[in-house]
Structures are given as structure tokens and as C-alpha cells.
Short mmCIF file of C-alpha atoms in Angstrom, two decimals:
data_model
loop_
_atom_site.label_atom_id
_atom_site.label_comp_id
_atom_site.label_asym_id
_atom_site.label_seq_id
_atom_site.Cartn_x
_atom_site.Cartn_y
_atom_site.Cartn_z
CA MET A 1 -7.26 3.69 -17.61
CA ALA A 2 -4.15 2.13 -18.63
CA SER A 3 -2.81 5.44 -20.14
CA SER A 4 0.42 6.30 -18.54
CA GLU A 5 -0.57 9.85 -17.37
CA GLU A 6 1.57 11.25 -14.40
CA ASP A 7 1.16 13.53 -11.63
CA GLY A 8 4.29 15.62 -11.98
CA THR A 9 6.55 16.17 -15.06
CA VAL A 10 9.80 17.34 -15.77
CA GLU A 11 8.38 20.50 -17.01
CA GLU A 12 6.46 21.22 -13.78
CA LYS A 13 9.33 20.80 -11.96
CA GLU A 14 11.09 23.72 -13.69
CA ASN A 15 7.89 25.76 -13.34
CA ASN A 16 8.35 25.84 -9.91
CA ASN A 17 11.95 27.63 -9.92
CA LYS A 18 13.49 24.75 -8.04
CA LYS A 19 17.36 24.81 -9.26
CA ARG A 20 17.53 21.07 -9.56
CA THR A 21 21.04 20.34 -9.96
CA LYS A 22 20.61 17.57 -12.65
CA SER A 23 23.27 16.48 -14.11
CA ALA A 24 23.99 16.69 -17.71
CA LEU A 25 24.24 13.13 -18.18
CA VAL A 26 20.62 12.34 -16.73
CA THR A 27 19.41 15.30 -18.69
CA ALA A 28 20.55 13.56 -21.89
CA TRP A 29 19.52 10.19 -20.94
CA LEU A 30 16.01 11.42 -20.09
CA THR A 31 15.87 13.32 -23.42
CA PHE A 32 17.36 10.43 -25.41
CA TYR A 33 14.87 8.01 -23.54
CA ASN A 34 11.81 10.20 -24.35
CA ILE A 35 12.92 10.80 -28.21
CA ALA A 36 13.28 7.14 -28.48
CA MET A 37 9.82 6.54 -27.11
CA THR A 38 8.12 9.21 -29.20
CA ALA A 39 9.95 7.72 -32.37
CA GLY A 40 8.81 3.84 -31.27
CA TRP A 41 5.22 4.97 -31.00
CA LEU A 42 5.35 6.99 -34.22
CA VAL A 43 6.72 4.12 -36.09
CA LEU A 44 3.79 1.76 -34.31
CA ALA A 45 1.10 4.48 -35.67
CA ILE A 46 2.59 4.40 -39.17
CA THR A 47 2.74 0.66 -39.47
CA MET A 48 -0.73 0.33 -38.18
CA MET A 49 -2.01 3.11 -40.78
CA ARG A 50 0.02 1.78 -43.55
CA PHE A 51 -1.31 -1.89 -42.72
CA TYR A 52 -5.25 -0.51 -43.03
CA ILE A 53 -4.74 1.71 -46.10
CA GLN A 54 -2.71 -1.11 -47.97
CA ARG A 55 -5.07 -4.17 -46.81
CA GLY A 56 -8.39 -2.54 -46.40
CA THR A 57 -8.96 -4.46 -43.10
CA HIS A 58 -7.91 -4.49 -39.55
CA LYS A 59 -7.58 -8.31 -39.61
CA GLY A 60 -3.97 -9.10 -38.86
CA LEU A 61 -3.14 -5.66 -37.95
CA TYR A 62 -2.39 -6.54 -34.45
CA ARG A 63 0.13 -9.68 -35.26
CA SER A 64 1.93 -7.20 -37.73
CA ILE A 65 2.76 -4.81 -34.74
CA ALA A 66 2.89 -7.01 -32.00
CA ARG A 67 6.56 -7.53 -31.73
CA THR A 68 7.13 -3.64 -31.84
CA LEU A 69 4.13 -3.12 -29.40
CA LYS A 70 5.65 -5.46 -27.12
CA PHE A 71 9.09 -4.09 -27.21
CA PHE A 72 8.08 -0.33 -26.48
CA GLN A 73 5.52 -0.81 -24.10
CA THR A 74 7.53 -3.31 -21.88
CA PHE A 75 10.50 -0.67 -22.35
CA ALA A 76 8.38 1.60 -20.37
CA LEU A 77 9.32 -0.13 -17.11
CA VAL A 78 12.29 2.03 -17.18
CA GLU A 79 10.06 4.85 -16.21
CA VAL A 80 9.31 3.23 -12.74
CA GLY A 81 13.13 3.10 -12.14
CA HIS A 82 13.17 7.10 -13.41
CA CYS A 83 10.88 7.80 -10.37
CA ALA A 84 12.51 5.22 -7.97
CA ILE A 85 15.65 7.04 -8.39
CA GLY A 86 14.08 10.28 -8.10
CA ILE A 87 15.10 11.98 -11.84
CA VAL A 88 11.56 12.03 -12.61
CA LYS A 89 8.96 13.79 -9.87
CA THR A 90 6.15 11.20 -10.14
CA SER A 91 5.49 8.53 -7.38
CA VAL A 92 6.91 5.22 -8.13
CA ILE A 93 3.39 3.46 -6.96
CA VAL A 94 1.52 5.69 -9.38
CA ASN A 95 3.52 5.09 -12.48
CA GLY A 96 3.95 1.67 -11.73
CA VAL A 97 0.43 0.86 -11.41
CA GLN A 98 -0.20 2.52 -14.80
CA VAL A 99 2.79 0.62 -16.55
CA CYS A 100 1.90 -2.57 -14.90
CA SER A 101 -1.82 -2.48 -16.28
CA ARG A 102 -0.45 -1.64 -19.85
CA ILE A 103 1.88 -4.66 -19.60
CA PHE A 104 -0.94 -6.71 -18.20
CA MET A 105 -3.12 -5.79 -21.41
CA VAL A 106 -0.33 -6.44 -23.59
CA TRP A 107 1.29 -9.84 -22.50
CA PHE A 108 -1.52 -11.38 -20.53
CA VAL A 109 -4.61 -10.63 -22.52
CA THR A 110 -3.70 -9.85 -26.23
CA ASN A 111 -0.46 -11.56 -26.63
CA SER A 112 -1.51 -15.00 -24.82
CA ILE A 113 -5.24 -15.10 -26.03
CA ARG A 114 -5.02 -15.18 -29.98
CA GLN A 115 -8.61 -15.72 -30.85
CA ILE A 116 -9.10 -12.03 -29.65
CA GLN A 117 -6.43 -10.30 -31.63
CA ASN A 118 -8.69 -9.50 -34.49
CA GLU A 119 -11.39 -7.58 -32.33
CA GLU A 120 -12.33 -4.20 -33.29
CA SER A 121 -11.74 -3.37 -29.55
CA VAL A 122 -8.41 -4.08 -29.73
CA ILE A 123 -7.63 -1.34 -32.84
CA LEU A 124 -9.82 0.73 -30.35
CA PHE A 125 -7.32 0.66 -27.55
CA LEU A 126 -3.74 0.53 -29.91
CA VAL A 127 -5.07 3.63 -31.67
CA VAL A 128 -5.78 5.54 -28.00
CA TRP A 129 -2.54 4.44 -26.62
CA THR A 130 -0.63 5.58 -29.76
CA VAL A 131 -1.84 9.09 -29.67
CA MET A 132 -1.60 9.31 -26.20
CA GLU A 133 2.00 8.36 -26.17
CA ILE A 134 2.75 10.07 -29.16
CA SER A 135 1.51 13.28 -27.22
CA ARG A 136 3.20 12.36 -23.95
CA TYR A 137 6.67 11.52 -24.95
CA SER A 138 6.96 14.36 -27.27
CA TYR A 139 5.97 16.56 -24.39
CA TYR A 140 8.25 15.32 -22.44
CA THR A 141 11.00 15.84 -25.18
CA PHE A 142 10.35 19.33 -25.84
CA SER A 143 10.21 19.92 -22.54
CA LEU A 144 13.92 18.71 -21.59
CA LEU A 145 14.52 20.60 -24.48
CA HIS A 146 13.34 24.00 -23.16
CA HIS A 147 11.21 24.49 -26.68
CA LEU A 148 7.53 23.20 -26.05
CA PRO A 149 5.25 24.06 -28.48
CA TYR A 150 1.79 25.17 -27.09
CA PHE A 151 0.01 22.67 -29.17
CA ILE A 152 1.78 19.74 -27.87
CA LYS A 153 0.96 20.85 -24.27
CA TRP A 154 -2.64 21.62 -25.41
CA ALA A 155 -2.71 17.94 -27.09
CA ARG A 156 -1.23 16.42 -23.75
CA TYR A 157 -4.03 17.85 -21.51
CA ASN A 158 -6.68 17.84 -23.82
CA PHE A 159 -6.56 14.53 -25.94
CA PHE A 160 -7.08 12.57 -22.81
CA ILE A 161 -10.66 13.93 -22.44
CA VAL A 162 -11.91 12.06 -25.16
CA LEU A 163 -9.34 8.99 -25.64
CA TYR A 164 -9.22 8.04 -21.91
CA PRO A 165 -12.89 6.51 -21.81
CA LEU A 166 -12.36 5.81 -25.21
CA GLY A 167 -9.26 3.56 -24.18
CA VAL A 168 -10.71 2.23 -21.22
CA ALA A 169 -13.77 0.98 -23.49
CA GLY A 170 -11.56 -0.77 -25.68
CA GLU A 171 -9.68 -2.42 -23.06
CA LEU A 172 -12.84 -3.54 -21.24
CA LEU A 173 -14.44 -4.99 -24.48
CA THR A 174 -11.20 -6.93 -25.12
CA ILE A 175 -11.06 -8.49 -21.83
CA TYR A 176 -14.75 -9.32 -21.99
CA ALA A 177 -14.25 -10.96 -25.42
CA ALA A 178 -11.68 -12.90 -24.33
CA LEU A 179 -13.33 -14.43 -21.16
CA PRO A 180 -14.88 -17.27 -23.00
CA PHE A 181 -11.70 -18.63 -24.52
CA VAL A 182 -10.03 -18.40 -21.13
CA ARG A 183 -12.83 -20.25 -19.73
CA ARG A 184 -12.61 -22.94 -22.22
CA SER A 185 -8.93 -23.67 -22.18
CA GLY A 186 -8.17 -23.17 -18.38
CA MET A 187 -5.10 -21.21 -18.92
CA TYR A 188 -3.05 -19.71 -16.39
CA SER A 189 -5.36 -21.75 -13.83
CA MET A 190 -4.56 -23.91 -11.09
CA ARG A 191 -6.86 -26.19 -9.24
CA LEU A 192 -7.21 -28.48 -6.21
CA PRO A 193 -5.69 -30.54 -5.06
CA ASN A 194 -2.04 -29.88 -5.41
CA LYS A 195 0.92 -29.62 -3.06
CA TYR A 196 0.95 -25.99 -2.74
CA ASN A 197 -2.74 -26.05 -1.44
CA VAL A 198 -3.69 -22.85 -3.40
CA SER A 199 -5.73 -22.27 -6.49
CA PHE A 200 -6.24 -19.97 -9.01
CA ASP A 201 -9.00 -19.29 -11.56
CA TYR A 202 -7.56 -16.70 -14.30
CA TYR A 203 -11.47 -16.13 -15.54
CA TYR A 204 -12.48 -14.80 -12.19
CA CYS A 205 -9.19 -12.77 -11.96
CA LEU A 206 -10.21 -11.07 -15.21
CA ILE A 207 -13.34 -10.35 -14.04
CA ILE A 208 -11.85 -8.70 -10.79
CA VAL A 209 -9.72 -6.85 -13.21
CA MET A 210 -12.63 -5.54 -15.13
CA LEU A 211 -14.36 -4.61 -11.78
CA SER A 212 -11.29 -2.68 -10.70
CA TYR A 213 -11.82 0.00 -13.45
CA ILE A 214 -14.83 0.98 -11.63
CA PRO A 215 -13.24 2.70 -8.66
CA LEU A 216 -9.89 3.38 -10.37
CA PHE A 217 -10.81 5.08 -13.73
CA PRO A 218 -12.86 8.08 -12.33
CA GLN A 219 -10.04 8.67 -9.74
CA LEU A 220 -7.23 8.99 -12.50
CA TYR A 221 -9.62 10.80 -14.88
CA LEU A 222 -10.58 13.64 -12.25
CA HIS A 223 -6.68 13.64 -11.31
CA MET A 224 -6.02 14.72 -15.20
CA LEU A 225 -8.67 16.86 -15.11
CA ARG A 226 -7.24 18.66 -12.12
CA GLN A 227 -3.79 18.49 -13.87
CA ARG A 228 -5.15 20.20 -16.57
CA ARG A 229 -6.87 22.91 -15.11
CA ARG A 230 -3.37 23.67 -13.17
CA VAL A 231 -0.89 23.47 -15.90
CA LEU A 232 -3.37 25.20 -18.83
CA HIS A 233 -5.39 27.72 -16.83
CA GLY A 234 -3.06 28.31 -13.74
CA GLU A 235 -5.71 27.41 -11.37
CA VAL A 236 -4.67 26.52 -8.14
CA ILE A 237 -6.42 23.32 -6.61
CA VAL A 238 -6.36 22.97 -2.99
CA GLU A 239 -5.88 19.15 -2.76
CA LYS A 240 -7.83 17.27 -0.21
CA ASP A 241 -4.93 16.47 2.30
CA GLU A 242 -4.03 13.54 4.86
CA ASP B 1 7.18 34.50 33.81
CA LYS B 2 4.52 34.10 36.12
CA HIS B 3 1.79 35.99 34.59
CA PRO B 4 -1.41 34.35 32.85
CA LYS B 5 -0.85 34.18 29.10
CA TRP B 6 -3.41 34.79 26.32
CA VAL B 7 -3.51 32.07 23.82
CA GLU B 8 -4.72 32.16 20.24
CA ILE B 9 -5.56 28.84 18.02
CA LEU B 10 -5.63 29.60 14.22
CA ASP B 11 -6.44 27.20 11.61
CA ALA B 12 -3.18 25.74 9.98
CA LYS B 13 -4.58 26.11 6.62
CA THR B 14 -6.56 29.28 6.16
CA LYS B 15 -4.98 31.06 9.24
CA ASP B 16 -8.50 31.95 10.43
CA LYS B 17 -8.69 32.58 13.97
CA LEU B 18 -10.66 29.80 15.51
CA CYS B 19 -10.13 30.28 19.45
CA PHE B 20 -9.03 32.91 21.78
CA LEU B 21 -8.26 32.00 25.42
CA ASP B 22 -7.48 34.51 27.91
CA LYS B 23 -6.08 33.99 31.45
CA VAL B 24 -4.41 30.89 30.41
CA GLU B 25 -2.02 29.76 33.57
CA PRO B 26 1.72 29.73 32.26
CA ASN B 27 2.00 26.00 33.61
CA ALA B 28 -1.05 24.88 31.64
CA THR B 29 -0.24 21.84 29.44
CA ILE B 30 -1.10 21.54 25.67
CA GLY B 31 -3.43 18.67 26.92
CA GLU B 32 -5.25 21.15 28.98
CA ILE B 33 -5.34 23.67 26.36
CA LYS B 34 -6.99 21.08 23.91
CA SER B 35 -9.67 20.25 26.44
CA MET B 36 -10.47 24.37 26.49
CA PHE B 37 -10.60 24.31 22.52
CA HIS B 38 -12.89 21.41 22.80
CA LYS B 39 -15.25 23.62 24.72
CA SER B 40 -15.60 26.23 22.25
CA HIS B 41 -15.49 23.54 19.39
CA PRO B 42 -17.27 20.55 20.63
CA GLN B 43 -16.98 18.52 17.37
CA TRP B 44 -13.21 18.49 17.78
CA TYR B 45 -12.38 16.56 20.44
CA PRO B 46 -8.94 16.49 21.92
CA ALA B 47 -7.85 13.46 20.25
CA ARG B 48 -8.30 14.59 16.88
CA GLN B 49 -6.49 18.24 17.52
CA SER B 50 -3.35 18.64 16.23
CA ILE B 51 -1.60 21.56 17.91
CA ARG B 52 1.72 23.01 16.86
CA LEU B 53 3.76 26.20 16.91
CA ASP B 54 4.13 26.58 13.08
CA PRO B 55 1.48 25.65 10.41
CA LYS B 56 3.92 22.87 8.95
CA GLY B 57 5.42 21.91 12.03
CA LYS B 58 5.45 18.79 14.22
CA SER B 59 2.53 18.33 16.58
CA LEU B 60 3.21 19.71 20.30
CA LYS B 61 2.46 16.71 23.01
CA ASP B 62 -0.05 16.70 25.39
CA GLU B 63 2.45 17.08 28.43
CA ASP B 64 4.16 20.14 27.09
CA VAL B 65 3.99 23.11 29.40
CA LEU B 66 2.93 26.41 27.79
CA GLN B 67 5.82 28.52 29.76
CA HIS B 68 8.32 26.20 28.38
CA LEU B 69 7.39 26.62 24.72
CA PRO B 70 9.03 29.77 22.73
CA VAL B 71 5.77 31.91 23.02
CA GLY B 72 5.36 35.48 24.29
CA THR B 73 2.67 36.92 26.17
CA THR B 74 0.20 35.83 23.58
CA ALA B 75 0.89 32.28 22.45
CA THR B 76 -0.33 31.32 18.85
CA PHE B 77 -0.92 27.87 17.95
CA TYR B 78 -1.87 26.24 14.68
CA PHE B 79 -4.73 23.62 14.69
CA ARG B 80 -5.15 21.05 12.30
CA ASP B 81 -7.94 18.46 12.47
CA LEU B 82 -6.56 15.11 12.38
CA GLY B 83 -9.64 13.15 11.40
CA ALA B 84 -12.12 10.87 13.58
CA GLN B 85 -10.26 8.94 15.68
CA ILE B 86 -10.69 5.45 17.13
CA SER B 87 -8.84 3.78 20.08
CA TRP B 88 -5.82 1.44 19.53
CA VAL B 89 -7.63 -0.76 22.01
CA THR B 90 -10.79 -0.98 20.18
CA VAL B 91 -8.72 -1.29 16.72
CA PHE B 92 -6.43 -4.21 17.73
CA LEU B 93 -9.45 -6.14 19.44
CA THR B 94 -11.62 -5.95 16.14
CA GLU B 95 -9.18 -6.75 13.80
CA TYR B 96 -7.61 -9.94 15.94
CA THR B 97 -11.25 -11.08 16.86
CA GLY B 98 -12.02 -11.38 13.16
CA PRO B 99 -9.46 -13.79 12.14
CA LEU B 100 -10.00 -16.02 15.29
CA VAL B 101 -13.81 -16.46 14.09
CA ILE B 102 -13.44 -16.30 10.27
CA TYR B 103 -10.75 -19.44 10.64
CA LEU B 104 -12.93 -21.43 12.82
CA MET B 105 -16.01 -20.87 10.31
CA PHE B 106 -13.89 -22.66 7.71
CA TYR B 107 -12.53 -25.24 10.13
CA PHE B 108 -16.07 -26.07 11.06
CA ARG B 109 -17.01 -26.13 7.27
CA VAL B 110 -20.11 -23.81 7.77
CA PRO B 111 -22.33 -24.21 5.06
CA PHE B 112 -21.90 -22.21 1.51
CA ILE B 113 -18.25 -22.37 1.70
CA TYR B 114 -17.53 -25.89 0.20
CA ALA B 115 -19.87 -28.02 -1.65
CA SER B 116 -22.78 -29.07 0.54
CA LYS B 117 -21.60 -32.66 0.89
CA TYR B 118 -19.07 -31.45 3.10
CA ASP B 119 -20.92 -29.15 5.47
CA PHE B 120 -20.39 -29.48 9.11
CA THR B 121 -17.54 -32.29 8.37
CA THR B 122 -14.02 -32.37 9.76
CA SER B 123 -10.96 -33.22 7.87
CA LYS B 124 -9.27 -36.42 8.00
CA HIS B 125 -5.65 -35.06 8.40
CA TRP B 126 -4.62 -34.17 12.22
CA VAL B 127 -2.38 -31.47 10.81
CA VAL B 128 -5.43 -29.38 9.93
CA HIS B 129 -6.77 -29.79 13.72
CA LEU B 130 -3.23 -28.81 15.18
CA ALA B 131 -3.19 -25.67 12.47
CA CYS B 132 -6.58 -24.82 13.87
CA MET B 133 -5.44 -24.75 17.45
CA CYS B 134 -2.14 -22.85 16.63
CA HIS B 135 -4.16 -20.26 14.48
CA SER B 136 -6.63 -19.79 17.13
CA PHE B 137 -4.07 -19.67 19.89
CA HIS B 138 -2.10 -17.30 18.10
CA TYR B 139 -4.87 -14.85 17.94
CA VAL B 140 -6.13 -15.69 21.45
CA LYS B 141 -2.61 -14.62 22.83
CA ARG B 142 -3.03 -11.54 20.38
CA LEU B 143 -6.16 -10.42 22.23
CA LEU B 144 -5.01 -11.01 25.82
CA GLU B 145 -1.98 -9.20 25.27
CA THR B 146 -3.87 -6.19 23.60
CA LEU B 147 -6.13 -6.24 27.09
CA PHE B 148 -3.55 -7.01 29.58
CA VAL B 149 -0.03 -6.54 28.09
CA HIS B 150 0.36 -3.74 26.15
CA ARG B 151 1.05 -0.12 26.98
CA PHE B 152 0.02 2.13 24.04
CA SER B 153 1.94 5.49 23.76
CA HIS B 154 -0.62 6.78 21.57
CA GLY B 155 -4.40 6.56 22.73
CA THR B 156 -5.83 6.93 19.10
CA MET B 157 -5.28 6.60 15.51
CA PRO B 158 -7.59 7.75 12.45
CA LEU B 159 -10.85 6.09 12.03
CA ARG B 160 -10.22 4.96 8.47
CA ASN B 161 -7.47 2.64 9.70
CA ILE B 162 -9.63 0.12 11.16
CA PHE B 163 -11.30 -0.57 7.78
CA LYS B 164 -7.92 -1.05 6.20
CA ASN B 165 -6.59 -3.04 8.87
CA CYS B 166 -9.51 -5.20 9.10
CA THR B 167 -9.80 -5.86 5.52
CA TYR B 168 -6.01 -7.03 5.64
CA TYR B 169 -6.49 -9.50 8.56
CA TRP B 170 -9.88 -10.52 7.74
CA GLY B 171 -9.27 -11.01 4.26
CA PHE B 172 -5.93 -13.15 4.34
CA ALA B 173 -7.28 -15.02 7.44
CA ALA B 174 -10.49 -16.37 4.96
CA TRP B 175 -8.18 -16.99 2.10
CA MET B 176 -5.68 -19.04 4.11
CA ALA B 177 -8.32 -20.87 6.07
CA TYR B 178 -10.08 -21.67 2.83
CA TYR B 179 -7.33 -23.92 1.67
CA ILE B 180 -6.30 -25.51 4.90
CA ASN B 181 -9.76 -26.49 5.79
CA HIS B 182 -10.45 -27.51 2.05
CA PRO B 183 -11.68 -31.03 1.56
CA LEU B 184 -8.92 -31.46 -1.29
CA TYR B 185 -6.22 -30.28 1.37
CA THR B 186 -3.07 -32.12 0.47
CA PRO B 187 -0.88 -32.52 3.90
CA PRO B 188 2.77 -31.57 3.86
CA ILE B 189 5.09 -33.68 1.68
CA TYR B 190 7.59 -34.86 4.53
CA GLY B 191 4.79 -35.71 7.01
CA GLU B 192 5.37 -35.77 10.67
CA GLN B 193 8.83 -34.81 10.71
CA GLN B 194 7.95 -31.46 8.87
CA ILE B 195 4.97 -30.96 11.14
CA ARG B 196 6.76 -31.44 14.45
CA LEU B 197 9.64 -29.40 13.36
CA ALA B 198 6.84 -26.55 12.23
CA LEU B 199 5.11 -26.92 15.65
CA ILE B 200 8.54 -26.35 17.27
CA ILE B 201 9.33 -23.57 15.51
CA PHE B 202 6.01 -22.15 16.39
CA LEU B 203 5.76 -22.68 19.98
CA PHE B 204 9.30 -21.48 20.39
CA CYS B 205 8.57 -18.01 18.56
CA GLN B 206 5.18 -17.69 20.22
CA ILE B 207 6.62 -17.90 23.49
CA GLY B 208 9.62 -15.54 22.48
CA ASN B 209 7.25 -13.02 21.25
CA PHE B 210 5.21 -13.05 24.44
CA SER B 211 8.33 -12.67 26.30
CA ILE B 212 9.36 -9.64 24.46
CA HIS B 213 5.92 -8.01 25.20
CA ILE B 214 6.50 -8.55 28.58
CA ALA B 215 9.80 -7.14 28.69
CA LEU B 216 8.85 -4.14 26.74
CA ARG B 217 5.91 -3.53 29.07
CA ASN B 218 8.27 -3.81 32.51
CA LEU B 219 10.64 -1.46 30.76
CA ARG B 220 8.08 1.67 31.69
CA PRO B 221 6.18 1.99 34.76
CA PRO B 222 2.45 2.53 34.51
CA GLY B 223 1.48 6.24 33.44
CA SER B 224 5.06 7.21 32.87
CA LYS B 225 5.95 8.05 29.35
CA THR B 226 9.86 7.68 29.39
CA ARG B 227 11.49 6.10 27.03
CA LYS B 228 14.18 3.47 27.55
CA ILE B 229 16.60 1.10 25.48
CA PRO B 230 15.27 -2.37 25.99
CA TYR B 231 18.17 -4.91 27.10
CA PRO B 232 17.91 -8.56 27.44
CA THR B 233 16.54 -9.83 30.90
CA LYS B 234 17.11 -13.03 32.45
CA ASN B 235 14.41 -14.80 30.34
CA PRO B 236 16.67 -16.23 27.43
CA PHE B 237 14.17 -15.43 25.11
CA THR B 238 14.99 -11.78 25.53
CA TRP B 239 18.77 -12.28 24.97
CA ILE B 240 17.99 -11.73 21.29
CA PHE B 241 17.83 -8.09 22.40
CA LEU B 242 21.98 -8.07 22.18
CA LEU B 243 21.50 -8.49 18.33
CA VAL B 244 18.07 -6.91 17.22
CA SER B 245 16.04 -3.91 18.13
CA CYS B 246 12.49 -5.54 17.44
CA PRO B 247 12.69 -9.14 18.40
CA ASN B 248 8.87 -9.25 18.78
CA TYR B 249 9.02 -9.00 14.95
CA THR B 250 11.46 -11.34 14.39
CA TYR B 251 9.65 -13.81 16.63
CA GLU B 252 6.33 -12.91 14.83
CA LEU B 253 8.07 -13.78 11.37
CA GLY B 254 9.44 -17.13 12.90
CA SER B 255 5.76 -18.22 14.12
CA TRP B 256 4.62 -17.43 10.64
CA LEU B 257 7.26 -19.21 8.92
CA GLY B 258 6.68 -22.23 11.29
CA PHE B 259 2.84 -22.07 10.50
CA THR B 260 3.72 -22.18 6.57
CA LEU B 261 6.02 -25.14 7.16
CA MET B 262 3.04 -26.84 9.15
CA THR B 263 0.55 -26.02 6.71
CA GLN B 264 2.42 -25.97 3.44
CA CYS B 265 0.08 -23.50 2.10
CA LEU B 266 1.05 -20.66 -0.48
CA PRO B 267 -1.34 -18.42 0.62
CA VAL B 268 -0.06 -18.66 4.14
CA ALA B 269 3.58 -18.13 2.67
CA PHE B 270 2.37 -14.89 0.74
CA PHE B 271 0.48 -13.48 4.33
CA THR B 272 4.23 -14.38 5.85
CA LEU B 273 5.88 -12.43 3.30
CA VAL B 274 3.61 -9.28 3.21
CA GLY B 275 3.78 -9.30 7.10
CA PHE B 276 7.52 -9.41 6.93
CA VAL B 277 7.60 -6.42 4.23
CA GLN B 278 5.56 -4.13 6.68
CA MET B 279 7.13 -5.25 10.05
CA THR B 280 10.65 -4.51 8.38
CA VAL B 281 9.26 -1.29 7.55
CA TRP B 282 8.20 -0.39 11.05
CA ALA B 283 11.30 -2.13 12.57
CA LYS B 284 13.69 0.07 10.58
CA GLY B 285 11.78 3.06 11.54
CA LYS B 286 11.82 2.03 15.47
CA HIS B 287 15.63 1.47 14.98
CA ARG B 288 16.32 4.98 13.51
CA SER B 289 14.25 6.34 16.46
CA TYR B 290 16.30 4.61 18.82
CA LEU B 291 19.46 5.64 17.21
CA LYS B 292 18.46 9.33 17.29
CA GLU B 293 17.18 9.43 20.74
CA PHE B 294 19.85 7.68 22.35
CA ARG B 295 23.67 8.30 21.95
CA ASP B 296 24.74 5.43 23.74
CA TYR B 297 22.51 2.60 21.78
CA PRO B 298 23.97 -0.60 21.09
CA PRO B 299 25.83 -0.58 17.83
CA LEU B 300 25.69 -4.22 17.37
CA ARG B 301 21.88 -4.42 16.84
CA SER B 302 20.18 -4.72 13.42
CA PRO B 303 16.54 -3.58 13.13
CA ILE B 304 14.84 -7.34 12.75
CA LEU B 305 17.07 -9.98 11.38
CA PRO B 306 20.70 -10.17 13.36
CA PHE B 307 23.35 -8.87 10.98
CA ILE B 308 20.87 -8.77 8.04
CA LEU B 309 18.45 -6.49 7.99
#
């Protein structure tokens, strides 16, 4: 659900044969950005593997990669900027929602609710995110360099079929595990009476977030399936129009 | 060219021939052609037909006359289904009646909202009663304006809009009303001064908003579709037209700022903010279309906030 798949890529822009006069500077920046993000998530992947091989357990793994994860996942906000100024052909809202949901998970769930950091579900979504991001960013990098190996394209448009639902499962299980701790501590919550005349219960907020996966996940998943058919098999899908 | 024309209507997406009309009078309007098309395809009533000269072009207007369009002896039009339509009046009445009723339910503390010991009790703060009067007045005014003041240039909008709009209005009304009428409500920090100032702002902007609606109505005689630039009238509340293209939105923002100040309630502030964003989008669009349509449009005017936005 929180995996950042987009509905338009830099490579698809070129496939359409539109002569986009993208300045060399923009291309250089995007290439640098995507290489850096690929590298970042590779570092995360390697650190996670080393931890598990050396310690034989996943306990404490989150703590060891927490800072790197927060840095690279938060840096992805830059992509929303790319969409906003138009150098990447994706809707700001689509990209924004995806990045925000990742940031929500990282900063407002795993970072702030320490008791769930050693849950297996955390490892599950971390592994999913890592594989997806490495394949996604390397796909963009190679497209920008005009040298896209087929297996990277294959990976990007096939891994999600299994990884998406696994990632959703990891995220939902993590939020569910966090609920009793949120309830007990009353964190991020505000009760009446107060001078702003508002109340907020983070516990119910999390429940609403979990429920929102029900309408949102199938839409994203089907969208990716349509993209996959188009990119891998050249099928023209007539979208339902407004 | 006074000879009758042939008219064919094709589907804009599939280019299938949907309808062929012969012996159509050259002075027939698009509206009349839509009625004829409706006869052969009864599921597509005229309000949901979009007829255009080009599959990707703009919709033709109902008043456009056949012989004034760039067509030969056979006119080829493209049809697009706009989907189920609902009249603007219906949408407005539904979306405004909801908040009126919902707020009152919270005000009277109908059971199952607050703890049962508070059922049907009333708040001890007089500002809560004032807020209820203001909120109710606002929506009654809107309902009456919908019925007697506004002249709608489009008859209908897509059906799904009513669900979207009602969720917005009804949802926010419930959220605001819950806190204002809550037994643990905290009245404004600066007390009577704050409430009095808020009430003055609110009433001033309500009158202002109403004045603008009347002025806009008087711009256009009934039935006519001519568009004119609105100008200040003898009513001082309309003098804001000197500085702003859409003062109805300016006054609306002012009313809700007043209500926010009166109730000192964060959900109300949030509702005001969201409304402001939406109205700014509409005002900018309206301002742009005024500039496009009228060469002599007063340059001093801003869309919604004088000199700022």
C-alpha cells in the first residue's frame, strides 16, 4: 500500500516520442537523485542482512537501521517536488499520498512506538520496501541513462504482485500491534475540555488508517496491474474516463 | 444557405454512428438537435449530452444555431455522455438542509451523541445559543437564496457531485457542532469582547454576501444569458467590486472567520481554511474568465482578497 509506484515514469515519457526539451541539468539531477536513492536502499538492505547473519535474530535490527531508513524515506519528499514542477510525469497527489503514507509509517508508528520495533511484521514491511525501492530507483536510473536491462524492468513490474500484499500485511500487523500501547499511553491525543475546543484520539485515528487500506489498496494494486500489462505486453488499456 | 441539412451524430470515443437526422432546419439550435437525439436514444436526456464538432473539442452550447456552425450540408457531431445529471437547485437544497438539521440535533443534544446524562439539556454558555442562531441563520439564508435569488447558468451537474458535496457539508457541520455544543465546551478566552466583535464581523459579512448575490442577480435579466462585468451599485456593501472580482467569496470567508472567532473552535477554523482554499480556486478561475472575455476589465481587481490574492 505504501510502496511508491507511480503512474508515469521518465522512461514512458520517452516511449511516447515526445521531444521533451529537458535541460541537461535536470537530467543530471534526476540521475544523481535516483542513483543516490538506489545506493541508500542498497545500504539498508546490506546492513539488514549483515545484522541478521551476525546476530541470528531480528531483535534490535530496526534500531540499527532506524536512522538510515528515516533519512532516505524522508528524502523521498523531494519526489513530490519533482512532480510539482513537472520534471517527472506523475500526479503530485498520487505521489504525495504514497510518500506521506510511508512517512506516516516510519515517523508516527515505528519511530514513536518503541515497543513494537522488534515485531516480525516490521521486518516484513522493511524487506518489502527495500526490494521494491531498489528495483524502482534502479529502473529510473537505468532509464535515464538510456540503458535499461530487461530484468530490471521485469523486476519492477513483477515483484509488486507478491510484494504489495506482503507489504500491506506487514504494515497492518505493525499498526495493529501498536494499538494497545497507544491506548495506554494516550500519545498524540488531546481531550476535552481545552481552549481549542477540539479532541483527537490517536488510537481511533490509527484504526481509521487501517480501515482506509480497504478501499485504497485494491485501487493501487489494480492500477499497477494495468501499468504492467501496458509496459510489459504493450496492451492498450482504455481507461474509464471522466 | 436556407436548405435543410442532414445531421449525423457519432460517438466521440468509438466513432460509431449513433443517429442520423434528415431534413433538419438550418436555423435549428443544438438544444433542439439534442431533443431529437433524445427521441432515438431515450436513456440520454439532453442534460447529459455533450455535443461537439470535434471528438476532443469543447461542448457546443444549446443556443448555438446550426447554420452558424462551420458545417457543410451534412453536419457531423460527436457525442459524449456526461453521465447521470442532477439539477443545481436540488444539490444546493440538499447540501444546505443537512447542516441546518444536523447542527440543531447537536444543539438540542439528541440522545446517543453525548453521555446520556446530558440528553436534551442546554448549554450554560450564552455564546453557544448565539452560535446556533448564527449557523442556522447562515444556512436558512443560503436555502432562500437558492430558491429566490440565484440564477444558475448551468441547469445540471453530474450526479456523483451530490454525494461528494453532501459529505463535505454534512461531515463538517457534524464535526463543528459536536464540539461547540459539547458539555465540556470552553467559551472564548476574551469573553464578551471577543464574541461581540465576532458577531459584528459575522453580520457585516452576511449582509455583504447577500448584497453581492442581489447585485449579481440584477446584472442579468431573467432568461438572458448575456454576461456582463459586475460594478459597484448604490449599496455600500457592493463597493468592494472596485477591488475584488468575487466579493461573494470574500464576504463568505469573512463570515466564517467571524464564526471561528465567536466559537474559538479549531474544527471551525479548519473548515474556514478548507473553504477558503476552494473559494480561492473558484475565484481565480472566474477572474481569469472575466479577463479573457472582457478587454476593458478593471485592472485594479484581484480574484478574492484585495491586492493580495
